């Protein structure tokens, strides 16, 4: 296969970019409220099982396909299958990427507004009772649309920089910053009066809350959080060097991503309990509940500024990776220049993002925001994950898969057999069972 394709320049850059893709709103915004509604610890156990039994093998499958084909979707399938029969999975991924970018950029835009509000001390100067109405007014307004556009333009600037000077450089700067802020928050949270109650909620399982729907939710969350099932890891791996150890990298991503989700839980639940709020608040958890907490906290203005910078940072490195799926598709499949591809992605996302944003206001009846979220995370990503595992496990040349996965820096990876078994049997069976049970 041709190796003239751009590559990430360092191993650390690869880790920063892939972890940057995985760590995002999924960890800090979505995980805490899904766990809050799914019974805390019980959800967490399911989630961790999915991450390691299905997530890690699926990342390995995506990596193998990406590095072998050195292409984005759907060309990667076409090259590995030597036919166009599997192209539809690739096209579904590109559609899923558009759906995700549409609702994701809306929430990312909210984080920018909240950074400004925090700096201005707005949560300090307005009463808690007004929070719900304020949030509802803001999210349904054109101002929210404006912030979404700003976010997409920042994303476009990074994308125009290319793989090394854009994606890799930004990830190298932002990821360490993100971990520093997370650690500071965890320390602060553990000193709160509701710390033990919050940690109890996060770590003590209540299995009565585990309905098939919650289990499907946990699997969807694992896929979403690991950026799986839509070719994001295929696309990034197409820029990996030949010496990048795929299994090791997959495990590192899963560990770091889960660590951040747990840290987000450790940050949010103690605060929620300390201030007598409900952990099952839903999607508005970090935007309505946390400002009340920042209001009452010593140094709240600084903490809230930091928190929303954290969210914005995490969102940016993830949105970059979703856009890269589409940019790589436009460049590899339609031979577009990177510049034109970036313009196309940004223009379309602004329109679809606007429709999602206005779902909180004038377009409430349509509610595309929830629809896009549901279709992409619970349907397209899970089916895409199934497709990639079946393809790499059963269709792709098994020698090639072994070449990609087994040999790491001249050593044989001892986990190769286990990973291959999971790609072939455990992951497809698990995905199918949970998917069908959840839908029924
Ligand atoms: N993994 C990201 C998060 O947890 O926020 C979301 C995401 C990024 C999903 C990239 C899909 C993707 F291709």
Coordinates of C-alpha atoms and ligand atoms in Angstrom, one line a residue:
X1 CA 0.0 0.0 0.0
X2 CA 1.2 3.5 -0.7
X3 CA 2.9 5.2 2.2
X4 CA 3.1 8.7 0.7
X5 CA 0.1 9.6 2.8
X6 CA 0.7 12.2 5.6
X7 CA 1.5 10.7 8.9
X8 CA 1.4 11.9 12.5
X9 CA 4.9 12.9 13.4
X10 CA 5.4 11.3 16.9
X11 CA 4.0 8.5 19.0
X12 CA 2.9 11.0 21.6
X13 CA 1.1 12.9 18.9
X14 CA -0.8 9.8 18.0
X15 CA -1.8 9.2 21.6
X16 CA -2.8 12.8 22.1
X17 CA -4.9 12.9 18.9
X18 CA -6.7 9.5 19.4
X19 CA -7.3 10.2 23.1
X20 CA -8.3 13.7 22.2
X21 CA -10.9 12.2 19.9
X22 CA -12.2 9.8 22.5
X23 CA -12.2 12.2 25.4
X24 CA -15.0 14.8 24.8
X25 CA -18.4 15.8 25.8
X26 CA -19.2 12.1 25.9
X27 CA -17.0 11.8 29.0
X28 CA -17.7 15.0 30.8
X29 CA -21.3 15.9 29.8
X30 CA -22.9 12.6 28.6
X31 CA -21.4 10.0 30.9
X32 CA -22.3 11.6 34.2
X33 CA -26.0 12.1 33.3
X34 CA -26.3 8.6 31.7
X35 CA -24.7 7.1 34.8
X36 CA -27.0 9.4 36.9
X37 CA -30.1 8.0 35.2
X38 CA -28.8 4.4 35.0
X39 CA -28.3 3.8 38.7
X40 CA -24.6 5.0 39.0
X41 CA -22.4 2.1 39.9
X42 CA -24.5 -0.5 38.0
X43 CA -24.2 1.6 34.8
X44 CA -20.4 2.0 35.4
X45 CA -19.8 -1.8 35.7
X46 CA -21.7 -2.4 32.4
X47 CA -19.9 0.4 30.8
X48 CA -16.4 -0.9 31.8
X49 CA -17.3 -4.4 30.6
X50 CA -18.4 -3.0 27.2
X51 CA -15.2 -0.9 26.9
X52 CA -12.9 -3.8 27.4
X53 CA -14.8 -6.7 25.9
X54 CA -16.1 -4.9 22.8
X55 CA -14.5 -1.4 22.7
X56 CA -10.8 -2.4 22.8
X57 CA -11.2 -5.2 20.1
X58 CA -13.3 -2.8 18.0
X59 CA -10.6 -0.1 18.2
X60 CA -8.0 -2.7 17.1
X61 CA -10.2 -3.7 14.2
X62 CA -10.6 -0.1 13.1
X63 CA -6.9 0.5 13.5
X64 CA -6.0 -2.6 11.4
X65 CA -8.3 -1.6 8.6
X66 CA -7.1 2.1 8.6
X67 CA -3.4 1.4 8.7
X68 CA -3.6 -1.4 6.2
X69 CA -5.6 0.6 3.6
X70 CA -4.1 4.0 4.4
X71 CA -7.4 5.5 3.5
X72 CA -10.5 7.0 5.1
X73 CA -14.1 5.7 4.7
X74 CA -15.3 4.1 2.5
X75 CA -12.2 3.7 0.4
X76 CA -10.6 1.7 3.3
X77 CA -13.3 -1.0 3.0
X78 CA -13.0 -0.9 -0.8
X79 CA -9.2 -1.5 -0.7
X80 CA -9.3 -4.2 1.9
X81 CA -12.2 -6.1 0.2
X82 CA -11.0 -5.4 -3.3
X83 CA -14.6 -4.7 -4.2
X84 CA -17.3 -2.1 -3.6
X85 CA -19.6 -4.4 -1.8
X86 CA -18.8 -3.1 1.7
X87 CA -18.8 0.6 0.7
X88 CA -22.3 1.1 2.2
X89 CA -20.8 0.8 5.7
X90 CA -18.3 3.5 4.9
X91 CA -21.0 5.8 3.5
X92 CA -23.1 5.2 6.6
X93 CA -20.1 6.3 8.7
X94 CA -19.9 9.5 6.8
X95 CA -23.6 10.2 7.4
X96 CA -23.2 9.4 11.1
X97 CA -20.3 11.8 11.2
X98 CA -22.5 14.6 9.8
X99 CA -25.3 13.8 12.4
X100 CA -22.8 13.8 15.2
X101 CA -21.1 17.0 14.2
X102 CA -24.5 18.7 13.9
X103 CA -25.6 18.2 17.5
X104 CA -22.1 18.0 19.0
X105 CA -21.2 21.5 17.8
X106 CA -24.4 22.9 19.4
X107 CA -23.3 21.7 22.8
X108 CA -19.8 22.8 22.1
X109 CA -21.1 26.2 21.3
X110 CA -22.9 26.3 24.7
X111 CA -19.6 25.8 26.4
X112 CA -18.2 29.0 24.8
X113 CA -21.2 31.0 26.1
X114 CA -20.7 29.5 29.5
X115 CA -17.0 30.4 29.5
X116 CA -18.0 34.1 28.8
X117 CA -20.7 33.9 31.5
X118 CA -18.3 32.5 34.0
X119 CA -15.6 35.2 33.3
X120 CA -18.3 37.8 33.7
X121 CA -19.4 36.3 37.0
X122 CA -23.0 35.8 35.8
X123 CA -23.6 32.7 37.9
X124 CA -22.6 34.7 41.0
X125 CA -24.9 37.7 40.2
X126 CA -28.1 35.8 39.2
X127 CA -30.3 33.7 41.6
X128 CA -30.3 29.9 41.3
X129 CA -34.0 29.9 40.7
X130 CA -33.5 31.6 37.3
X131 CA -31.0 29.0 36.0
X132 CA -33.5 26.8 34.3
X133 CA -35.3 29.6 32.5
X134 CA -31.9 31.2 31.6
X135 CA -30.7 28.0 30.1
X136 CA -33.9 27.4 28.2
X137 CA -33.9 31.0 26.8
X138 CA -30.3 30.7 25.7
X139 CA -30.4 27.3 24.1
X140 CA -33.5 28.2 22.0
X141 CA -32.0 31.5 20.8
X142 CA -30.0 32.6 17.8
X143 CA -27.2 33.5 20.2
X144 CA -26.7 29.7 20.7
X145 CA -26.6 29.3 16.9
X146 CA -24.0 32.0 16.7
X147 CA -21.7 30.2 19.2
X148 CA -22.1 27.0 17.3
X149 CA -20.9 28.7 14.2
X150 CA -17.9 30.2 16.1
X151 CA -17.0 26.7 17.2
X152 CA -17.2 25.3 13.7
X153 CA -15.0 28.1 12.4
X154 CA -12.4 27.4 15.0
X155 CA -12.6 23.7 14.0
X156 CA -12.2 24.7 10.4
X157 CA -9.0 26.6 11.2
X158 CA -7.5 23.5 12.8
X159 CA -8.6 21.3 9.9
X160 CA -7.0 23.6 7.4
X161 CA -3.7 23.2 9.2
X162 CA -3.6 19.5 8.2
X163 CA -2.8 16.3 10.1
X164 CA 0.5 17.3 11.6
X165 CA 0.3 21.1 11.9
X166 CA -3.4 21.2 12.7
X167 CA -4.7 18.1 14.5
X168 CA -1.5 16.8 16.1
X169 CA -0.3 20.2 17.2
X170 CA -3.6 21.2 18.8
X171 CA -4.0 17.8 20.5
X172 CA -0.5 18.0 21.9
X173 CA -1.2 21.3 23.5
X174 CA -4.8 20.8 24.6
X175 CA -4.7 17.2 26.1
X176 CA -2.1 17.9 28.8
X177 CA -4.0 21.1 29.7
X178 CA -7.2 19.0 30.0
X179 CA -5.7 16.5 32.3
X180 CA -4.3 19.3 34.5
X181 CA -7.7 20.9 34.9
X182 CA -9.3 17.5 35.6
X183 CA -6.8 16.7 38.4
X184 CA -7.4 20.1 40.0
X185 CA -11.1 19.6 39.9
X186 CA -10.9 16.0 41.4
X187 CA -8.9 17.2 44.3
X188 CA -11.3 20.1 45.0
X189 CA -14.4 17.8 44.7
X190 CA -13.0 15.2 47.1
X191 CA -12.9 17.8 49.8
X192 CA -16.6 18.6 49.6
X193 CA -19.1 17.6 52.2
X194 CA -21.1 15.4 49.8
X195 CA -17.9 13.6 48.6
X196 CA -18.7 10.2 50.2
X197 CA -22.3 10.2 49.1
X198 CA -21.4 11.2 45.6
X199 CA -18.7 8.6 45.4
X200 CA -21.0 6.0 46.8
X201 CA -23.5 6.8 44.1
X202 CA -20.9 6.5 41.4
X203 CA -19.3 3.3 42.7
X204 CA -22.0 1.4 44.6
X205 CA -24.1 -0.6 42.0
X206 CA -27.9 -0.5 42.2
X207 CA -28.7 -3.4 39.9
X208 CA -32.5 -2.8 40.0
X209 CA -31.9 0.1 37.6
X210 CA -30.4 -2.1 34.9
X211 CA -33.1 -2.4 32.3
X212 CA -32.2 -3.6 28.7
X213 CA -32.6 0.1 27.7
X214 CA -30.0 1.1 30.2
X215 CA -27.6 -1.7 29.0
X216 CA -28.1 -0.5 25.4
X217 CA -27.4 3.0 26.6
X218 CA -24.2 1.8 28.3
X219 CA -23.0 0.2 25.1
X220 CA -24.0 3.2 23.0
X221 CA -22.1 5.3 25.5
X222 CA -19.0 3.1 25.2
X223 CA -19.1 3.4 21.4
X224 CA -19.7 7.1 21.5
X225 CA -17.0 7.7 24.1
X226 CA -14.4 5.7 22.3
X227 CA -15.3 7.3 19.0
X228 CA -16.1 3.9 17.6
X229 CA -18.2 2.5 14.8
X230 CA -18.0 5.3 12.4
X231 CA -14.5 5.1 11.0
X232 CA -12.9 7.8 13.1
X233 CA -10.2 5.4 14.3
X234 CA -9.9 4.0 10.8
X235 CA -9.2 7.4 9.5
X236 CA -6.7 8.3 12.2
X237 CA -4.9 5.0 11.9
X238 CA -4.5 5.7 8.2
X239 CA -2.0 8.4 9.4
X240 CA -0.1 6.0 11.8
X241 CA 3.5 5.0 11.2
X242 CA 4.2 1.4 10.5
X243 CA 5.8 1.0 13.9
X244 CA 2.8 2.2 15.9
X245 CA 1.8 -0.7 18.2
X246 CA -1.9 -1.0 17.6
X247 CA -3.0 -3.2 20.5
X248 CA -1.0 -1.2 23.0
X249 CA -2.4 2.0 21.7
X250 CA -6.0 0.8 21.8
X251 CA -5.6 -0.3 25.5
X252 CA -4.1 3.1 26.4
X253 CA -7.0 4.9 24.7
X254 CA -9.6 2.8 26.5
X255 CA -7.8 3.3 29.9
X256 CA -7.4 7.0 29.6
X257 CA -10.9 7.5 28.2
X258 CA -12.5 5.5 31.1
X259 CA -10.3 7.3 33.6
X260 CA -11.6 10.7 32.3
X261 CA -15.2 9.5 32.5
X262 CA -14.7 8.3 36.1
X263 CA -12.9 11.6 36.9
X264 CA -15.9 13.5 35.5
X265 CA -18.1 11.4 37.8
X266 CA -15.8 12.1 40.8
X267 CA -16.0 15.8 40.0
X268 CA -19.8 16.1 39.4
X269 CA -21.5 13.7 41.9
X270 CA -19.9 14.9 45.1
X271 CA -20.8 18.5 44.1
X272 CA -24.4 17.4 43.2
X273 CA -24.9 15.7 46.6
X274 CA -23.2 18.5 48.5
X275 CA -25.6 21.0 47.1
X276 CA -28.7 18.8 47.5
X277 CA -29.4 18.3 43.8
X278 CA -30.5 15.3 41.8
X279 CA -28.0 13.2 39.9
X280 CA -30.7 12.0 37.5
X281 CA -31.2 15.5 36.1
X282 CA -30.4 14.4 32.5
X283 CA -28.7 16.4 29.7
X284 CA -28.9 19.7 31.5
X285 CA -26.9 18.3 34.4
X286 CA -23.7 20.3 33.7
X287 CA -25.4 23.4 32.3
X288 CA -28.1 23.9 34.9
X289 CA -27.0 22.1 38.0
X290 CA -23.3 23.0 38.0
X291 CA -23.7 26.7 37.7
X292 CA -25.7 26.6 41.0
X293 CA -22.9 24.8 42.6
X294 CA -20.3 27.2 41.2
X295 CA -22.5 30.0 42.6
X296 CA -22.2 28.6 46.1
X297 CA -18.6 27.5 45.9
X298 CA -15.7 29.5 47.2
X299 CA -13.8 30.7 44.1
X300 CA -16.7 29.7 42.0
X301 CA -16.0 32.1 39.3
X302 CA -12.6 30.7 38.6
X303 CA -13.7 27.1 38.9
X304 CA -16.6 27.6 36.5
X305 CA -14.4 29.3 34.0
X306 CA -11.9 26.5 34.2
X307 CA -14.7 23.9 34.0
X308 CA -16.2 25.3 30.8
X309 CA -12.7 25.7 29.3
X310 CA -12.3 22.0 30.0
X311 CA -15.5 21.2 28.2
X312 CA -14.7 23.4 25.2
X313 CA -11.2 21.9 25.0
X314 CA -12.5 18.3 25.1
X315 CA -15.1 19.1 22.5
X316 CA -12.7 20.7 20.1
X317 CA -10.3 17.7 19.9
X318 CA -13.3 15.4 19.3
X319 CA -15.1 17.6 16.7
X320 CA -11.8 17.7 14.8
X321 CA -11.7 13.9 14.6
X322 CA -15.4 13.7 13.4
X323 CA -14.7 16.3 10.7
X324 CA -11.6 14.4 9.7
X325 CA -13.8 11.4 8.8
X326 CA -15.6 13.5 6.3
X327 CA -12.6 15.5 5.1
X328 CA -10.7 12.2 4.5
X329 CA -13.8 10.9 2.6
X330 CA -14.0 14.0 0.4
X331 CA -10.2 13.9 -0.3
X332 CA -9.8 10.1 -0.8
X333 CA -13.0 9.2 -2.5
X334 CA -13.9 12.4 -4.3
X335 CA -10.3 13.7 -4.8
X336 CA -11.1 17.1 -3.3
X337 CA -8.4 19.3 -1.9
X338 CA -8.2 19.5 1.9
X339 CA -9.1 23.2 1.7
X340 CA -12.3 22.6 -0.3
X341 CA -13.2 19.6 1.8
X342 CA -12.9 21.7 5.0
X343 CA -15.1 24.4 3.5
X344 CA -17.8 21.8 2.4
X345 CA -17.8 20.2 5.9
X346 CA -18.1 23.5 7.7
X347 CA -20.8 24.9 5.4
X348 CA -23.0 21.8 5.7
X349 CA -22.4 21.4 9.4
X350 CA -23.4 25.1 10.0
X351 CA -26.8 24.4 8.3
X352 CA -27.5 21.0 10.0
X353 CA -26.1 22.4 13.3
X354 CA -28.5 25.3 13.1
X355 CA -31.5 22.9 12.7
X356 CA -30.3 21.1 15.8
X357 CA -29.7 24.2 17.8
X358 CA -33.2 25.6 17.0
X359 CA -34.6 22.3 18.2
X360 CA -34.5 24.0 21.6
X361 CA -36.5 26.9 20.3
X362 CA -38.6 27.5 17.2
X363 CA -38.0 23.9 15.9
X364 CA -38.9 22.2 19.1
X365 CA -41.6 20.0 17.4
X366 CA -39.0 18.6 15.1
X367 CA -36.4 18.0 17.8
X368 CA -33.6 17.0 15.4
X369 CA -31.1 17.3 18.2
X370 CA -32.4 14.2 20.1
X371 CA -33.1 12.4 16.8
X372 CA -29.6 12.8 15.5
X373 CA -28.1 11.8 18.8
X374 CA -30.2 8.7 19.0
X375 CA -29.7 7.6 15.3
X376 CA -26.0 8.2 15.4
X377 CA -25.0 6.8 18.8
X378 CA -27.6 4.1 19.4
X379 CA -28.1 2.8 15.8
X380 CA -25.4 3.9 13.3
X381 CA -22.4 3.6 15.6
X382 CA -23.4 0.2 17.1
X383 CA -24.2 -1.2 13.6
X384 CA -21.0 0.3 12.2
X385 CA -19.1 -1.3 15.1
X386 CA -20.7 -4.6 14.2
X387 CA -19.8 -4.1 10.5
X388 CA -16.2 -3.4 11.2
X389 CA -15.7 -6.4 13.6
X390 CA -17.3 -8.7 11.1
X391 CA -15.3 -7.3 8.2
X392 CA -11.9 -7.4 9.9
X393 CA -12.7 -10.7 11.7
X394 CA -14.0 -12.6 8.8
X395 CA -13.6 -10.9 5.4
X396 CA -10.2 -9.0 5.5
X397 CA -7.2 -11.1 4.7
X398 CA -6.3 -12.8 8.0
X399 CA -2.6 -12.6 7.3
X400 CA -2.9 -8.8 6.9
X401 CA -4.9 -8.5 10.2
X402 CA -2.2 -10.6 11.9
X403 CA 0.5 -8.4 10.3
X404 CA -1.2 -5.3 11.6
X405 CA -2.0 -6.5 15.1
X406 CA 0.5 -9.1 16.1
X407 CA 3.9 -7.6 15.6
X408 CA 4.7 -4.6 17.8
X409 CA 8.2 -3.2 17.5
X410 CA 9.6 -6.6 16.6
X411 CA 7.8 -8.4 19.4
X412 CA 4.7 -10.5 19.2
X413 CA 1.8 -9.2 21.2
X414 CA 0.6 -11.8 23.6
X415 CA -2.9 -10.5 23.5
X416 CA -3.3 -11.0 19.8
X417 CA -5.3 -14.2 20.1
X418 CA -7.6 -12.9 22.7
X419 CA -8.2 -9.7 20.7
X420 CA -8.9 -11.7 17.5
X421 CA -11.4 -13.9 19.4
X422 CA -13.2 -10.9 20.6
X423 CA -13.3 -9.2 17.2
X424 CA -14.7 -12.4 15.6
X425 CA -17.1 -13.7 18.3
X426 CA -17.5 -11.7 21.5
X427 CA -18.0 -8.2 20.0
X428 CA -20.4 -9.1 17.2
X429 CA -22.5 -11.4 19.5
X430 CA -22.5 -8.8 22.3
X431 CA -23.4 -5.9 20.0
X432 CA -26.3 -7.9 18.4
X433 CA -27.8 -9.1 21.7
X434 CA -27.7 -5.8 23.4
X435 CA -28.9 -3.9 20.3
X436 CA -31.9 -6.2 19.7
X437 CA -32.8 -6.3 23.4
X438 CA -32.5 -2.6 23.7
X439 CA -34.7 -1.9 20.7
X440 CA -37.4 -4.3 21.8
Ligands
LIG1 N1 -15.7 10.3 21.6 C1 -16.3 11.6 21.6 C2 -16.8 12.0 23.0 O1 -16.8 11.1 23.9 O2 -17.2 13.1 23.2 C3 -17.3 11.8 20.6 C4 -17.0 11.3 19.2 C5 -15.9 11.7 18.6 C6 -17.8 10.4 18.6 C7 -15.5 11.2 17.3 C8 -17.5 9.9 17.4 C9 -16.4 10.3 16.8 F1 -16.1 9.8 15.6

